[in-house]
């Protein structure tokens, strides 16, 4: 469709004209501008809602809201075209079969072997070995070999050694959706563990001997402690209401040596509405400060984030400080339980704060234990009441922790944002379906690519420049603050206003430091090359120097010694930094070309950096006053808009 | 320049007690006229040059309100002075930091604003900035919220909202952006005033300079800005910064005007972390010394009082301490790269944050953030050292190579 106008949400006067294309997988908008022809691509699976608004004199407006919080406003001149686009998009955005999803047609030009390698990047068996299981207390159970006991669990489940198949099966019959207690995290240092399950079918008085034995077995697997915590992550009222339906929670009288604890995290419906409310606040046109703060408070979003974090902190504390094992459940044990277990693991184990470890964590607590990705993120057309930002909340928890512990994470904000994007994008097969069983049936690994391999390949983009493996913040458990006055939970504009670049800091410290680090690495390489050349020259000269006067000789050598000394000092002084660099030694043969290359890079890298930041503000400058300037960045801030209004009116 | 001159009309503080002895005024206006204008402006604060925008020659002036009163008094010299700052055919903007209604009420007390009839080349814009007790109450509420030890998220957010502190930040930044916009984008001169011209006026003029002038973003330049626009311009530090937030007695003149300015600088700093030579610690240090200091710099309400108290003779200057190399090192921003452009901050609520470095300073554990800062410094330091070494080696290598050539030649 031609002559479509793409509106800037923040200032209605700036719009760009272009052509709209619909393909099998994307909506593409190409600007008409002669030089740049900026393109905007949106995956159909990212589309969350499409709204056709009342036709105006200029055309028919179409509002597309995306799951990655992008909002696109188009005006299409002809009402009939608009209607066609609307109908097509509704159909395209709601696929009914998995085969329609982008990952089945997405081909990053990798051969079969590379694809298989990609899927092997994250290996859960290896991960449990890393934790230290199987061992004297824990073993792999094959009861769920062909998904016979629980169809939303993985085939390989880790359970206490003393839990026989009879106990497991008995326990599973007493739990919602047969999700029996299984190991999520094991703490090598003190044998304490985090296990997860669904709620017991206790009703008002029902008991199950095997389930009680199962909990005993978990307790015994930690000989250092004589009780376990059972954490129900629901609000007490919700759990009690469940009893009427024959479900409920553990009665401390029936289970020996348990301490029962409620931690009120609201259910998926409350969370969905909360996000909705917060996004409405984000969409406000030039809101006042109190509109914004009031809206933020009213949405309750940060309160929910804090509740999840508090639960994670409670469990991490029980495991690390008290040495007590914890069993976590909610209703079905696949939403709040996944959130809480993964936050606790992240706090406990620095490995999960590395890039690879974080992939493993998501694979372990979310993918393998049957978090219902398809239902929660609406990959296929389904019940809108099943949709809820469960993993989004976990990702935000991680971000809030990154704000508090800037050196503790190997990855940066961009890594989180891209993972969130791909949870919805369906470009990779990782997050398809609702369980391992479904993924196996669909042969996901044979037919699609793994996101982890893709992220790993580009890992240089996702590094946190402040991270050092030997820094004190990267060791041991994290102890975050709880009260808002000690640790501010902030609104994450990098995520929820991700596409409104004008709202973000105009200069990125992370990018700047990453560039500096890259330059540092080049310098190190060049240093090595120079050193070598110097040594060569020195050798050849010392040959020549035999005939030269003694004095000159000495002075030269003196000069060399000092520089050699200073060189020798360098690595010691900053050895910490050095270690994190993969030291590529330049090939010996073409020293000269290597040198020239690095020099060129050096020269260009620095001005580039400043040029970029200049450009940023430069664009700001231009867009500030020219209504038709065609600045394509939505960089004008709302405040100025209102100023201009005053300007015109006054 | 040839449009402006230094005037010593106030050398014994007789024309305007809260101005410094030397001020900058248009060249075409003589001292006699200035005396007349002073009588027409509250507290004798006649319009003076605050900032000259080299890029386009536009000027920012500041003053106090004109004493038009209810019957619309005029002052030919004032009109002449104000118009003398305009290029021929150009317009100017008067930014009044009060809402129109308040400005109109002020007429009853002898104050007022520039009538458009009498200043036809000027357009007036009212941009409200809160002052005095409202600010102080907001400040007290915010500090109370920050010290609330409860673990309740809702309560915290509603207290933050109720304090209105961030609203004031947003208003002030917006007004400053507007002033900067008029000068840089519209190519117009600007006159800023409120009532007395010692509080909100100074906030606006100094913040606009942060946005417009790269020099104000250096350590020395920022010091000069504080001296020029706050100390010499007669911001009554003694009255405003007597008690801070924990006082129960309502002091009439107490208000966190200077703190609000510093926080706005911090907000801009946060959005342009590489464009300032100083760091957050520098701003916090100024905040502390404004309230309690072993130095004489922030004592007194204006230059006149400081001269009477013989402060320059009796006390040490804060700047002499700050500018010692070992102290300066603490206030350097490791990420600084000179940015010669105008920087336009975003004033959307999503872009503004609470200044944790001040308000949560004693509550939040700062260890991890300090470690991060240290890490940043080390990364940059290491890079610089390497650069120096590589350069030294390159030079040495070049020397040796030429040596070699020379050796071969004879």
PDB file of N, CA, C and O in Angstrom, chain B residues 26 67-68 89 125 210 249 281 317 338 393:
ATOM      1  N   UNK B  26      24.037  46.731  28.157  1.00  0.00           N
ATOM      2  CA  UNK B  26      24.238  47.165  26.765  1.00  0.00           C
ATOM      3  C   UNK B  26      25.065  48.442  26.713  1.00  0.00           C
ATOM      4  O   UNK B  26      24.948  49.310  27.577  1.00  0.00           O
ATOM      5  N   UNK B  67       8.178  47.505  38.440  1.00  0.00           N
ATOM      6  CA  UNK B  67       7.214  48.026  39.428  1.00  0.00           C
ATOM      7  C   UNK B  67       6.132  48.819  38.706  1.00  0.00           C
ATOM      8  O   UNK B  67       6.041  50.039  38.846  1.00  0.00           O
ATOM      9  N   UNK B  68       5.318  48.135  37.932  1.00  0.00           N
ATOM     10  CA  UNK B  68       4.289  48.848  37.168  1.00  0.00           C
ATOM     11  C   UNK B  68       3.132  49.267  38.055  1.00  0.00           C
ATOM     12  O   UNK B  68       2.501  50.283  37.826  1.00  0.00           O
ATOM     13  N   UNK B  89      14.952  44.528  14.221  1.00  0.00           N
ATOM     14  CA  UNK B  89      13.962  43.675  13.567  1.00  0.00           C
ATOM     15  C   UNK B  89      13.716  42.353  14.262  1.00  0.00           C
ATOM     16  O   UNK B  89      12.830  41.606  13.882  1.00  0.00           O
ATOM     17  N   UNK B 125       6.040  35.031  28.138  1.00  0.00           N
ATOM     18  CA  UNK B 125       5.632  33.646  28.386  1.00  0.00           C
ATOM     19  C   UNK B 125       5.649  33.418  29.893  1.00  0.00           C
ATOM     20  O   UNK B 125       6.629  33.745  30.563  1.00  0.00           O
ATOM     21  N   UNK B 210      23.789  25.615  31.291  1.00  0.00           N
ATOM     22  CA  UNK B 210      24.297  24.234  31.282  1.00  0.00           C
ATOM     23  C   UNK B 210      23.942  23.580  29.945  1.00  0.00           C
ATOM     24  O   UNK B 210      24.741  22.869  29.343  1.00  0.00           O
ATOM     25  N   UNK B 249      10.356  23.998  62.876  1.00  0.00           N
ATOM     26  CA  UNK B 249       9.907  25.383  62.845  1.00  0.00           C
ATOM     27  C   UNK B 249       9.881  25.831  61.399  1.00  0.00           C
ATOM     28  O   UNK B 249      10.842  25.623  60.654  1.00  0.00           O
ATOM     29  N   UNK B 281      29.543  13.234  42.650  1.00  0.00           N
ATOM     30  CA  UNK B 281      30.113  13.627  43.940  1.00  0.00           C
ATOM     31  C   UNK B 281      30.332  15.137  44.029  1.00  0.00           C
ATOM     32  O   UNK B 281      30.182  15.742  45.090  1.00  0.00           O
ATOM     33  N   UNK B 317      38.252  30.209  50.831  1.00  0.00           N
ATOM     34  CA  UNK B 317      37.276  29.969  49.774  1.00  0.00           C
ATOM     35  C   UNK B 317      37.170  28.466  49.505  1.00  0.00           C
ATOM     36  O   UNK B 317      38.168  27.750  49.508  1.00  0.00           O
ATOM     37  N   UNK B 338      34.828  16.091  25.738  1.00  0.00           N
ATOM     38  CA  UNK B 338      34.269  17.410  25.465  1.00  0.00           C
ATOM     39  C   UNK B 338      33.229  17.334  24.351  1.00  0.00           C
ATOM     40  O   UNK B 338      33.473  16.746  23.310  1.00  0.00           O
ATOM     41  N   UNK B 393      56.278   3.932  22.262  1.00  0.00           N
ATOM     42  CA  UNK B 393      56.981   2.903  21.498  1.00  0.00           C
ATOM     43  C   UNK B 393      57.047   3.252  20.024  1.00  0.00           C
ATOM     44  O   UNK B 393      58.071   3.064  19.373  1.00  0.00           O
TER      45      UNK B 393
END
